[in-house]
C-alpha cells in the first residue's frame, strides 16, 4: 500500500502567488504544442532567440562536396560549436554519435542529382523514421517559380501535416533557380508561401537591399543560408547584416567547413549571432583562434 502523507509540516499552497504562464520566446511559435516548442528550443537558443546551424547535407544531391569527403573527420570536430546540425539521415546514422547533444535538423526531401532538374524532388523520409531518430526538425526544399513548384509545395504541406501529428517542426528551405532573380521581391514571395503553408521556420538567402521587408513580412523565424564560400570577413559581415535586418540565425556550410580554420570560423560566427559582435571584431577573433591552432 502507498504510504499516507503524514508530514506534520503545514502545507503551503502559495495562494498569494499567481502561476506564471510565460509566452514562448520564438516568433510565431506560441500556439504550438509542448513537444514542438521543446524541439524548437533545442534549435534556437532561448537566451538569444537565435541559432547557429551547421549545414552539411550537400551530398544528398551533389555527392562528396569539397570539405565533406570525410564527414567524420571534417564535421565531428565542429559539432560542439553549433546549435544544430543540418544533415541527412544516412549521415546521422552512419557518422554522428548518438551521444551528440546538438539539435538535429534532418533533410527530408530529395530525388534528383545535380545532373537533373533539381526541383523534381519528392519526400525522401517518412516522419515515423524522423521520430525514431529523435530529430528536432525536418527540412524540405521548396522551389517557388521552379518547374516542379507545386510538387515541392505539396512536399512541404504533407510533411507539415505529418509533423503536427508527432510534434516535429518543418523547416522550409527556399531554392533559387539559376534563371531566377535573387531579390527581396522574390524572397518575400518564397518565404511567405512557406510560412503560410505551415513551415515553423524558413531558410533563405540574404539580399542586401530591403531584407528587413523579408523578415518583417514573414510570421515565423528566418535563418539565412551561407551560400557559396566567401572570404571570412565577408561571411561574418553577411551574417551580421542579416541579423540586424531581423534574421533569427544562420545555417552555414561551405563558409565553415571550407574555411582555412573551420573551428575558428564557427566560433566567430557564434559570437556574431549570439553576442552581437561586429564583423571586424569577430574576424579578429577568428584570426586569433586560427593562429593559436597553428602554434
PDB file of C-alpha atoms in Angstrom:
ATOM      1  CA  UNK A   1       0.000   0.000   0.000  1.00  0.00           C
ATOM      2  CA  UNK A   2       1.235   3.532  -0.738  1.00  0.00           C
ATOM      3  CA  UNK A   3       2.224   5.491   2.336  1.00  0.00           C
ATOM      4  CA  UNK A   4      -0.134   8.195   3.535  1.00  0.00           C
ATOM      5  CA  UNK A   5       1.006  11.811   3.647  1.00  0.00           C
ATOM      6  CA  UNK A   6       1.714  12.014   7.380  1.00  0.00           C
ATOM      7  CA  UNK A   7       4.036  15.012   7.342  1.00  0.00           C
ATOM      8  CA  UNK A   8       3.351  17.369  10.216  1.00  0.00           C
ATOM      9  CA  UNK A   9       4.645  20.307   8.224  1.00  0.00           C
ATOM     10  CA  UNK A  10       1.854  22.702   7.390  1.00  0.00           C
ATOM     11  CA  UNK A  11       1.005  22.729   3.695  1.00  0.00           C
ATOM     12  CA  UNK A  12       1.589  25.941   1.811  1.00  0.00           C
ATOM     13  CA  UNK A  13      -0.453  26.420  -1.353  1.00  0.00           C
ATOM     14  CA  UNK A  14       1.007  29.890  -2.027  1.00  0.00           C
ATOM     15  CA  UNK A  15      -2.441  31.272  -2.681  1.00  0.00           C
ATOM     16  CA  UNK A  16      -0.967  34.749  -2.932  1.00  0.00           C
ATOM     17  CA  UNK A  17       1.346  33.830  -5.856  1.00  0.00           C
ATOM     18  CA  UNK A  18      -0.294  33.561  -9.288  1.00  0.00           C
ATOM     19  CA  UNK A  19       1.009  30.765 -11.521  1.00  0.00           C
ATOM     20  CA  UNK A  20       3.221  32.091 -14.268  1.00  0.00           C
ATOM     21  CA  UNK A  21       2.291  31.406 -17.871  1.00  0.00           C
ATOM     22  CA  UNK A  22       5.189  32.693 -19.914  1.00  0.00           C
ATOM     23  CA  UNK A  23       4.983  33.209 -23.653  1.00  0.00           C
ATOM     24  CA  UNK A  24       7.258  31.134 -25.868  1.00  0.00           C
ATOM     25  CA  UNK A  25      10.272  33.168 -26.931  1.00  0.00           C
ATOM     26  CA  UNK A  26      10.270  32.349 -30.647  1.00  0.00           C
ATOM     27  CA  UNK A  27       8.441  34.424 -33.241  1.00  0.00           C
ATOM     28  CA  UNK A  28       5.151  32.917 -34.411  1.00  0.00           C
ATOM     29  CA  UNK A  29       5.524  29.784 -32.287  1.00  0.00           C
ATOM     30  CA  UNK A  30       3.430  30.418 -29.198  1.00  0.00           C
ATOM     31  CA  UNK A  31       0.441  28.320 -30.265  1.00  0.00           C
ATOM     32  CA  UNK A  32       2.357  25.097 -30.937  1.00  0.00           C
ATOM     33  CA  UNK A  33       2.123  22.062 -28.675  1.00  0.00           C
ATOM     34  CA  UNK A  34       4.718  21.488 -25.941  1.00  0.00           C
ATOM     35  CA  UNK A  35       6.742  18.968 -27.931  1.00  0.00           C
ATOM     36  CA  UNK A  36       7.014  21.246 -30.942  1.00  0.00           C
ATOM     37  CA  UNK A  37       8.170  24.154 -28.774  1.00  0.00           C
ATOM     38  CA  UNK A  38      10.650  21.943 -26.952  1.00  0.00           C
ATOM     39  CA  UNK A  39      12.215  20.860 -30.229  1.00  0.00           C
ATOM     40  CA  UNK A  40      12.398  24.449 -31.489  1.00  0.00           C
ATOM     41  CA  UNK A  41      14.075  25.450 -28.205  1.00  0.00           C
ATOM     42  CA  UNK A  42      16.786  22.884 -28.937  1.00  0.00           C
ATOM     43  CA  UNK A  43      17.489  24.602 -32.269  1.00  0.00           C
ATOM     44  CA  UNK A  44      17.105  28.235 -31.193  1.00  0.00           C
ATOM     45  CA  UNK A  45      18.756  29.477 -28.010  1.00  0.00           C
ATOM     46  CA  UNK A  46      16.117  30.637 -25.506  1.00  0.00           C
ATOM     47  CA  UNK A  47      18.654  33.188 -24.265  1.00  0.00           C
ATOM     48  CA  UNK A  48      19.291  34.944 -27.589  1.00  0.00           C
ATOM     49  CA  UNK A  49      16.349  33.691 -29.655  1.00  0.00           C
ATOM     50  CA  UNK A  50      18.828  32.816 -32.404  1.00  0.00           C
ATOM     51  CA  UNK A  51      20.568  29.790 -33.844  1.00  0.00           C
ATOM     52  CA  UNK A  52      23.834  28.764 -35.453  1.00  0.00           C
ATOM     53  CA  UNK A  53      23.103  25.796 -37.681  1.00  0.00           C
ATOM     54  CA  UNK A  54      25.894  23.849 -39.371  1.00  0.00           C
ATOM     55  CA  UNK A  55      24.792  22.634 -42.814  1.00  0.00           C
ATOM     56  CA  UNK A  56      26.455  19.570 -44.314  1.00  0.00           C
ATOM     57  CA  UNK A  57      23.585  17.929 -46.181  1.00  0.00           C
ATOM     58  CA  UNK A  58      25.040  18.839 -49.595  1.00  0.00           C
ATOM     59  CA  UNK A  59      25.777  15.238 -50.510  1.00  0.00           C
ATOM     60  CA  UNK A  60      22.091  14.401 -50.939  1.00  0.00           C
ATOM     61  CA  UNK A  61      22.222  15.870 -54.439  1.00  0.00           C
ATOM     62  CA  UNK A  62      25.876  16.603 -55.241  1.00  0.00           C
ATOM     63  CA  UNK A  63      27.802  13.756 -53.635  1.00  0.00           C
ATOM     64  CA  UNK A  64      31.104  14.274 -51.791  1.00  0.00           C
ATOM     65  CA  UNK A  65      31.333  18.063 -51.770  1.00  0.00           C
ATOM     66  CA  UNK A  66      34.747  19.648 -51.195  1.00  0.00           C
ATOM     67  CA  UNK A  67      35.263  19.637 -47.445  1.00  0.00           C
ATOM     68  CA  UNK A  68      32.770  16.811 -46.916  1.00  0.00           C
ATOM     69  CA  UNK A  69      34.768  13.957 -48.412  1.00  0.00           C
ATOM     70  CA  UNK A  70      35.115  12.537 -44.886  1.00  0.00           C
ATOM     71  CA  UNK A  71      32.354  13.887 -42.678  1.00  0.00           C
ATOM     72  CA  UNK A  72      33.728  12.000 -39.693  1.00  0.00           C
ATOM     73  CA  UNK A  73      36.981  13.969 -39.943  1.00  0.00           C
ATOM     74  CA  UNK A  74      35.750  17.391 -41.059  1.00  0.00           C
ATOM     75  CA  UNK A  75      32.418  17.802 -39.267  1.00  0.00           C
ATOM     76  CA  UNK A  76      32.588  15.954 -35.953  1.00  0.00           C
ATOM     77  CA  UNK A  77      35.198  18.372 -34.538  1.00  0.00           C
ATOM     78  CA  UNK A  78      32.827  21.246 -35.410  1.00  0.00           C
ATOM     79  CA  UNK A  79      29.672  19.820 -33.845  1.00  0.00           C
ATOM     80  CA  UNK A  80      30.317  21.127 -30.293  1.00  0.00           C
ATOM     81  CA  UNK A  81      30.293  24.710 -31.577  1.00  0.00           C
ATOM     82  CA  UNK A  82      26.959  24.549 -33.438  1.00  0.00           C
ATOM     83  CA  UNK A  83      23.441  24.781 -32.024  1.00  0.00           C
ATOM     84  CA  UNK A  84      22.005  22.443 -34.649  1.00  0.00           C
ATOM     85  CA  UNK A  85      23.283  20.061 -37.298  1.00  0.00           C
ATOM     86  CA  UNK A  86      21.616  20.106 -40.731  1.00  0.00           C
ATOM     87  CA  UNK A  87      22.177  16.709 -42.328  1.00  0.00           C
ATOM     88  CA  UNK A  88      20.727  13.635 -43.997  1.00  0.00           C
ATOM     89  CA  UNK A  89      19.533  10.531 -42.200  1.00  0.00           C
ATOM     90  CA  UNK A  90      22.276   8.488 -43.829  1.00  0.00           C
ATOM     91  CA  UNK A  91      24.989  10.655 -42.289  1.00  0.00           C
ATOM     92  CA  UNK A  92      23.117  10.810 -38.980  1.00  0.00           C
ATOM     93  CA  UNK A  93      23.022   7.051 -38.642  1.00  0.00           C
ATOM     94  CA  UNK A  94      26.451   6.281 -40.051  1.00  0.00           C
ATOM     95  CA  UNK A  95      28.601   9.103 -38.646  1.00  0.00           C
ATOM     96  CA  UNK A  96      27.027  11.174 -35.852  1.00  0.00           C
ATOM     97  CA  UNK A  97      27.417   9.647 -32.351  1.00  0.00           C
ATOM     98  CA  UNK A  98      24.089   9.254 -30.529  1.00  0.00           C
ATOM     99  CA  UNK A  99      25.739  10.963 -27.549  1.00  0.00           C
ATOM    100  CA  UNK A 100      25.942  14.231 -29.524  1.00  0.00           C
ATOM    101  CA  UNK A 101      23.867  16.763 -27.568  1.00  0.00           C
ATOM    102  CA  UNK A 102      23.210  19.056 -30.530  1.00  0.00           C
ATOM    103  CA  UNK A 103      19.821  19.503 -32.176  1.00  0.00           C
ATOM    104  CA  UNK A 104      19.341  17.684 -35.477  1.00  0.00           C
ATOM    105  CA  UNK A 105      17.552  19.198 -38.484  1.00  0.00           C
ATOM    106  CA  UNK A 106      17.200  16.381 -40.989  1.00  0.00           C
ATOM    107  CA  UNK A 107      16.838  16.739 -44.735  1.00  0.00           C
ATOM    108  CA  UNK A 108      13.548  15.081 -45.693  1.00  0.00           C
ATOM    109  CA  UNK A 109      13.269  15.787 -49.424  1.00  0.00           C
ATOM    110  CA  UNK A 110      15.370  14.632 -52.333  1.00  0.00           C
ATOM    111  CA  UNK A 111      15.455  12.760 -55.609  1.00  0.00           C
ATOM    112  CA  UNK A 112      17.340  14.397 -58.467  1.00  0.00           C
ATOM    113  CA  UNK A 113      21.092  14.880 -58.554  1.00  0.00           C
ATOM    114  CA  UNK A 114      22.952  17.878 -59.937  1.00  0.00           C
ATOM    115  CA  UNK A 115      22.728  16.094 -63.295  1.00  0.00           C
ATOM    116  CA  UNK A 116      18.944  16.532 -63.460  1.00  0.00           C
ATOM    117  CA  UNK A 117      16.210  19.123 -62.838  1.00  0.00           C
ATOM    118  CA  UNK A 118      16.640  19.847 -59.114  1.00  0.00           C
ATOM    119  CA  UNK A 119      13.067  20.990 -58.497  1.00  0.00           C
ATOM    120  CA  UNK A 120      11.762  17.473 -59.159  1.00  0.00           C
ATOM    121  CA  UNK A 121      12.135  16.466 -55.504  1.00  0.00           C
ATOM    122  CA  UNK A 122       9.908  14.110 -53.542  1.00  0.00           C
ATOM    123  CA  UNK A 123       9.544  13.424 -49.839  1.00  0.00           C
ATOM    124  CA  UNK A 124      12.519  11.214 -49.026  1.00  0.00           C
ATOM    125  CA  UNK A 125      11.983  10.448 -45.316  1.00  0.00           C
ATOM    126  CA  UNK A 126       8.951   9.069 -43.516  1.00  0.00           C
ATOM    127  CA  UNK A 127       8.013  11.066 -40.417  1.00  0.00           C
ATOM    128  CA  UNK A 128       7.972   7.837 -38.429  1.00  0.00           C
ATOM    129  CA  UNK A 129      11.683   7.466 -39.128  1.00  0.00           C
ATOM    130  CA  UNK A 130      12.267  11.076 -38.062  1.00  0.00           C
ATOM    131  CA  UNK A 131      10.588  10.259 -34.742  1.00  0.00           C
ATOM    132  CA  UNK A 132      12.713   7.117 -34.443  1.00  0.00           C
ATOM    133  CA  UNK A 133      15.845   9.235 -34.797  1.00  0.00           C
ATOM    134  CA  UNK A 134      14.587  11.855 -32.332  1.00  0.00           C
ATOM    135  CA  UNK A 135      15.258  14.779 -34.665  1.00  0.00           C
ATOM    136  CA  UNK A 136      14.379  18.335 -33.701  1.00  0.00           C
ATOM    137  CA  UNK A 137      13.044  19.275 -37.159  1.00  0.00           C
ATOM    138  CA  UNK A 138      12.869  18.082 -40.744  1.00  0.00           C
ATOM    139  CA  UNK A 139      13.772  20.213 -43.767  1.00  0.00           C
ATOM    140  CA  UNK A 140      12.172  20.305 -47.190  1.00  0.00           C
ATOM    141  CA  UNK A 141      13.265  22.211 -50.299  1.00  0.00           C
ATOM    142  CA  UNK A 142      10.600  24.451 -51.873  1.00  0.00           C
ATOM    143  CA  UNK A 143      11.114  25.617 -55.452  1.00  0.00           C
ATOM    144  CA  UNK A 144       8.913  28.690 -55.875  1.00  0.00           C
ATOM    145  CA  UNK A 145       8.934  29.531 -59.578  1.00  0.00           C
ATOM    146  CA  UNK A 146      10.625  26.259 -60.442  1.00  0.00           C
ATOM    147  CA  UNK A 147       9.455  23.702 -62.976  1.00  0.00           C
ATOM    148  CA  UNK A 148       8.044  21.465 -60.230  1.00  0.00           C
ATOM    149  CA  UNK A 149       6.865  24.229 -57.896  1.00  0.00           C
ATOM    150  CA  UNK A 150       3.516  22.672 -56.954  1.00  0.00           C
ATOM    151  CA  UNK A 151       5.076  19.287 -56.252  1.00  0.00           C
ATOM    152  CA  UNK A 152       7.638  20.833 -53.909  1.00  0.00           C
ATOM    153  CA  UNK A 153       4.942  22.843 -52.120  1.00  0.00           C
ATOM    154  CA  UNK A 154       2.920  19.664 -51.625  1.00  0.00           C
ATOM    155  CA  UNK A 155       6.031  18.006 -50.195  1.00  0.00           C
ATOM    156  CA  UNK A 156       6.081  20.789 -47.613  1.00  0.00           C
ATOM    157  CA  UNK A 157       2.412  20.557 -46.714  1.00  0.00           C
ATOM    158  CA  UNK A 158       2.475  16.766 -46.384  1.00  0.00           C
ATOM    159  CA  UNK A 159       5.457  16.970 -44.048  1.00  0.00           C
ATOM    160  CA  UNK A 160       3.772  19.735 -42.032  1.00  0.00           C
ATOM    161  CA  UNK A 161       0.679  17.542 -41.579  1.00  0.00           C
ATOM    162  CA  UNK A 162       2.803  14.569 -40.540  1.00  0.00           C
ATOM    163  CA  UNK A 163       4.930  16.728 -38.255  1.00  0.00           C
ATOM    164  CA  UNK A 164       1.924  18.189 -36.495  1.00  0.00           C
ATOM    165  CA  UNK A 165       0.781  14.686 -35.601  1.00  0.00           C
ATOM    166  CA  UNK A 166       4.030  13.892 -33.788  1.00  0.00           C
ATOM    167  CA  UNK A 167       5.309  17.311 -32.691  1.00  0.00           C
ATOM    168  CA  UNK A 168       8.150  17.760 -35.192  1.00  0.00           C
ATOM    169  CA  UNK A 169       8.525  21.197 -36.828  1.00  0.00           C
ATOM    170  CA  UNK A 170       9.290  21.609 -40.527  1.00  0.00           C
ATOM    171  CA  UNK A 171      11.940  23.908 -41.965  1.00  0.00           C
ATOM    172  CA  UNK A 172      11.027  25.266 -45.391  1.00  0.00           C
ATOM    173  CA  UNK A 173      14.141  25.832 -47.496  1.00  0.00           C
ATOM    174  CA  UNK A 174      13.690  28.221 -50.401  1.00  0.00           C
ATOM    175  CA  UNK A 175      15.570  27.283 -53.556  1.00  0.00           C
ATOM    176  CA  UNK A 176      16.517  29.902 -56.122  1.00  0.00           C
ATOM    177  CA  UNK A 177      16.925  28.516 -59.632  1.00  0.00           C
ATOM    178  CA  UNK A 178      19.762  29.663 -61.845  1.00  0.00           C
ATOM    179  CA  UNK A 179      17.360  31.612 -64.060  1.00  0.00           C
ATOM    180  CA  UNK A 180      15.562  33.391 -61.194  1.00  0.00           C
ATOM    181  CA  UNK A 181      16.304  36.861 -59.871  1.00  0.00           C
ATOM    182  CA  UNK A 182      17.502  36.697 -56.275  1.00  0.00           C
ATOM    183  CA  UNK A 183      15.994  39.893 -54.873  1.00  0.00           C
ATOM    184  CA  UNK A 184      13.798  40.910 -51.950  1.00  0.00           C
ATOM    185  CA  UNK A 185      10.611  40.680 -54.015  1.00  0.00           C
ATOM    186  CA  UNK A 186      11.249  37.029 -54.892  1.00  0.00           C
ATOM    187  CA  UNK A 187      12.497  36.110 -51.403  1.00  0.00           C
ATOM    188  CA  UNK A 188       9.420  37.729 -49.800  1.00  0.00           C
ATOM    189  CA  UNK A 189       7.195  35.633 -52.031  1.00  0.00           C
ATOM    190  CA  UNK A 190       9.016  32.378 -51.347  1.00  0.00           C
ATOM    191  CA  UNK A 191       9.349  32.643 -47.563  1.00  0.00           C
ATOM    192  CA  UNK A 192       5.792  33.889 -47.091  1.00  0.00           C
ATOM    193  CA  UNK A 193       4.405  30.916 -49.025  1.00  0.00           C
ATOM    194  CA  UNK A 194       6.427  28.536 -46.837  1.00  0.00           C
ATOM    195  CA  UNK A 195       5.173  30.198 -43.644  1.00  0.00           C
ATOM    196  CA  UNK A 196       1.558  30.405 -44.808  1.00  0.00           C
ATOM    197  CA  UNK A 197       1.551  26.669 -45.545  1.00  0.00           C
ATOM    198  CA  UNK A 198       2.861  25.713 -42.124  1.00  0.00           C
ATOM    199  CA  UNK A 199       6.669  25.835 -42.018  1.00  0.00           C
ATOM    200  CA  UNK A 200       7.754  26.567 -38.435  1.00  0.00           C
ATOM    201  CA  UNK A 201      10.837  28.387 -39.702  1.00  0.00           C
ATOM    202  CA  UNK A 202      12.329  29.197 -43.085  1.00  0.00           C
ATOM    203  CA  UNK A 203      15.825  29.107 -44.549  1.00  0.00           C
ATOM    204  CA  UNK A 204      16.523  31.537 -47.354  1.00  0.00           C
ATOM    205  CA  UNK A 205      19.196  33.696 -48.941  1.00  0.00           C
ATOM    206  CA  UNK A 206      20.222  37.102 -47.671  1.00  0.00           C
ATOM    207  CA  UNK A 207      19.885  40.026 -50.075  1.00  0.00           C
ATOM    208  CA  UNK A 208      21.444  43.386 -49.297  1.00  0.00           C
ATOM    209  CA  UNK A 209      18.520  45.540 -50.370  1.00  0.00           C
ATOM    210  CA  UNK A 210      15.275  45.506 -48.348  1.00  0.00           C
ATOM    211  CA  UNK A 211      15.973  42.281 -46.455  1.00  0.00           C
ATOM    212  CA  UNK A 212      14.166  43.784 -43.468  1.00  0.00           C
ATOM    213  CA  UNK A 213      10.982  43.668 -45.570  1.00  0.00           C
ATOM    214  CA  UNK A 214      11.525  39.913 -45.948  1.00  0.00           C
ATOM    215  CA  UNK A 215      11.836  39.260 -42.220  1.00  0.00           C
ATOM    216  CA  UNK A 216       9.042  41.633 -41.200  1.00  0.00           C
ATOM    217  CA  UNK A 217       6.548  40.128 -43.660  1.00  0.00           C
ATOM    218  CA  UNK A 218       7.336  36.536 -42.616  1.00  0.00           C
ATOM    219  CA  UNK A 219       5.433  35.472 -39.466  1.00  0.00           C
ATOM    220  CA  UNK A 220       7.979  32.795 -38.472  1.00  0.00           C
ATOM    221  CA  UNK A 221      11.761  32.915 -37.874  1.00  0.00           C
ATOM    222  CA  UNK A 222      14.120  33.167 -40.834  1.00  0.00           C
ATOM    223  CA  UNK A 223      17.625  31.717 -40.900  1.00  0.00           C
ATOM    224  CA  UNK A 224      19.930  32.659 -43.739  1.00  0.00           C
ATOM    225  CA  UNK A 225      21.835  30.255 -45.945  1.00  0.00           C
ATOM    226  CA  UNK A 226      25.581  30.706 -46.112  1.00  0.00           C
ATOM    227  CA  UNK A 227      25.666  30.051 -49.846  1.00  0.00           C
ATOM    228  CA  UNK A 228      28.924  29.871 -51.745  1.00  0.00           C
ATOM    229  CA  UNK A 229      32.277  30.199 -49.982  1.00  0.00           C
ATOM    230  CA  UNK A 230      33.135  33.826 -49.204  1.00  0.00           C
ATOM    231  CA  UNK A 231      36.192  35.408 -47.597  1.00  0.00           C
ATOM    232  CA  UNK A 232      35.769  35.068 -43.834  1.00  0.00           C
ATOM    233  CA  UNK A 233      35.203  38.762 -43.163  1.00  0.00           C
ATOM    234  CA  UNK A 234      32.573  38.910 -45.921  1.00  0.00           C
ATOM    235  CA  UNK A 235      30.730  35.898 -44.484  1.00  0.00           C
ATOM    236  CA  UNK A 236      30.759  37.415 -40.992  1.00  0.00           C
ATOM    237  CA  UNK A 237      29.517  40.722 -42.402  1.00  0.00           C
ATOM    238  CA  UNK A 238      26.697  38.983 -44.257  1.00  0.00           C
ATOM    239  CA  UNK A 239      25.622  37.223 -41.063  1.00  0.00           C
ATOM    240  CA  UNK A 240      25.729  40.444 -39.043  1.00  0.00           C
ATOM    241  CA  UNK A 241      23.746  42.410 -41.635  1.00  0.00           C
ATOM    242  CA  UNK A 242      21.107  39.691 -41.921  1.00  0.00           C
ATOM    243  CA  UNK A 243      20.662  39.553 -38.149  1.00  0.00           C
ATOM    244  CA  UNK A 244      20.473  43.341 -37.984  1.00  0.00           C
ATOM    245  CA  UNK A 245      17.679  43.154 -40.570  1.00  0.00           C
ATOM    246  CA  UNK A 246      15.662  40.695 -38.487  1.00  0.00           C
ATOM    247  CA  UNK A 247      17.011  37.212 -39.251  1.00  0.00           C
ATOM    248  CA  UNK A 248      16.933  34.712 -36.385  1.00  0.00           C
ATOM    249  CA  UNK A 249      20.142  32.889 -37.221  1.00  0.00           C
ATOM    250  CA  UNK A 250      22.344  31.348 -39.862  1.00  0.00           C
ATOM    251  CA  UNK A 251      22.661  27.929 -41.461  1.00  0.00           C
ATOM    252  CA  UNK A 252      26.202  27.929 -42.822  1.00  0.00           C
ATOM    253  CA  UNK A 253      28.062  25.116 -44.506  1.00  0.00           C
ATOM    254  CA  UNK A 254      30.764  25.929 -47.050  1.00  0.00           C
ATOM    255  CA  UNK A 255      31.685  29.153 -45.254  1.00  0.00           C
ATOM    256  CA  UNK A 256      32.529  26.969 -42.259  1.00  0.00           C
ATOM    257  CA  UNK A 257      33.896  23.632 -43.438  1.00  0.00           C
ATOM    258  CA  UNK A 258      35.752  25.141 -46.431  1.00  0.00           C
ATOM    259  CA  UNK A 259      37.369  27.825 -44.272  1.00  0.00           C
ATOM    260  CA  UNK A 260      41.106  27.680 -43.589  1.00  0.00           C
ATOM    261  CA  UNK A 261      40.230  27.296 -39.894  1.00  0.00           C
ATOM    262  CA  UNK A 262      36.713  25.831 -39.587  1.00  0.00           C
ATOM    263  CA  UNK A 263      36.551  25.700 -35.779  1.00  0.00           C
ATOM    264  CA  UNK A 264      37.789  29.282 -35.500  1.00  0.00           C
ATOM    265  CA  UNK A 265      35.267  30.433 -38.115  1.00  0.00           C
ATOM    266  CA  UNK A 266      32.367  28.711 -36.394  1.00  0.00           C
ATOM    267  CA  UNK A 267      33.320  30.290 -33.074  1.00  0.00           C
ATOM    268  CA  UNK A 268      33.462  33.709 -34.744  1.00  0.00           C
ATOM    269  CA  UNK A 269      30.022  33.172 -36.280  1.00  0.00           C
ATOM    270  CA  UNK A 270      28.653  32.179 -32.863  1.00  0.00           C
ATOM    271  CA  UNK A 271      29.854  35.469 -31.415  1.00  0.00           C
ATOM    272  CA  UNK A 272      28.153  37.424 -34.182  1.00  0.00           C
ATOM    273  CA  UNK A 273      24.879  35.522 -33.812  1.00  0.00           C
ATOM    274  CA  UNK A 274      24.562  35.162 -30.044  1.00  0.00           C
ATOM    275  CA  UNK A 275      26.649  38.066 -28.734  1.00  0.00           C
ATOM    276  CA  UNK A 276      26.015  40.666 -31.443  1.00  0.00           C
ATOM    277  CA  UNK A 277      29.736  41.031 -32.132  1.00  0.00           C
ATOM    278  CA  UNK A 278      30.622  43.371 -35.013  1.00  0.00           C
ATOM    279  CA  UNK A 279      32.108  41.709 -38.124  1.00  0.00           C
ATOM    280  CA  UNK A 280      35.572  43.251 -37.843  1.00  0.00           C
ATOM    281  CA  UNK A 281      35.849  42.270 -34.187  1.00  0.00           C
ATOM    282  CA  UNK A 282      34.635  38.755 -34.986  1.00  0.00           C
ATOM    283  CA  UNK A 283      37.211  38.495 -37.781  1.00  0.00           C
ATOM    284  CA  UNK A 284      39.952  39.467 -35.349  1.00  0.00           C
ATOM    285  CA  UNK A 285      38.679  36.730 -33.047  1.00  0.00           C
ATOM    286  CA  UNK A 286      38.757  34.290 -35.948  1.00  0.00           C
ATOM    287  CA  UNK A 287      42.343  35.253 -36.739  1.00  0.00           C
ATOM    288  CA  UNK A 288      43.328  34.847 -33.104  1.00  0.00           C
ATOM    289  CA  UNK A 289      41.784  31.362 -32.892  1.00  0.00           C
ATOM    290  CA  UNK A 290      43.323  30.412 -36.231  1.00  0.00           C
ATOM    291  CA  UNK A 291      46.808  31.479 -35.191  1.00  0.00           C
ATOM    292  CA  UNK A 292      46.535  29.734 -31.827  1.00  0.00           C
ATOM    293  CA  UNK A 293      45.780  26.449 -33.573  1.00  0.00           C
ATOM    294  CA  UNK A 294      48.834  26.858 -35.822  1.00  0.00           C
ATOM    295  CA  UNK A 295      51.060  27.277 -32.782  1.00  0.00           C
TER     296      UNK A 295
END
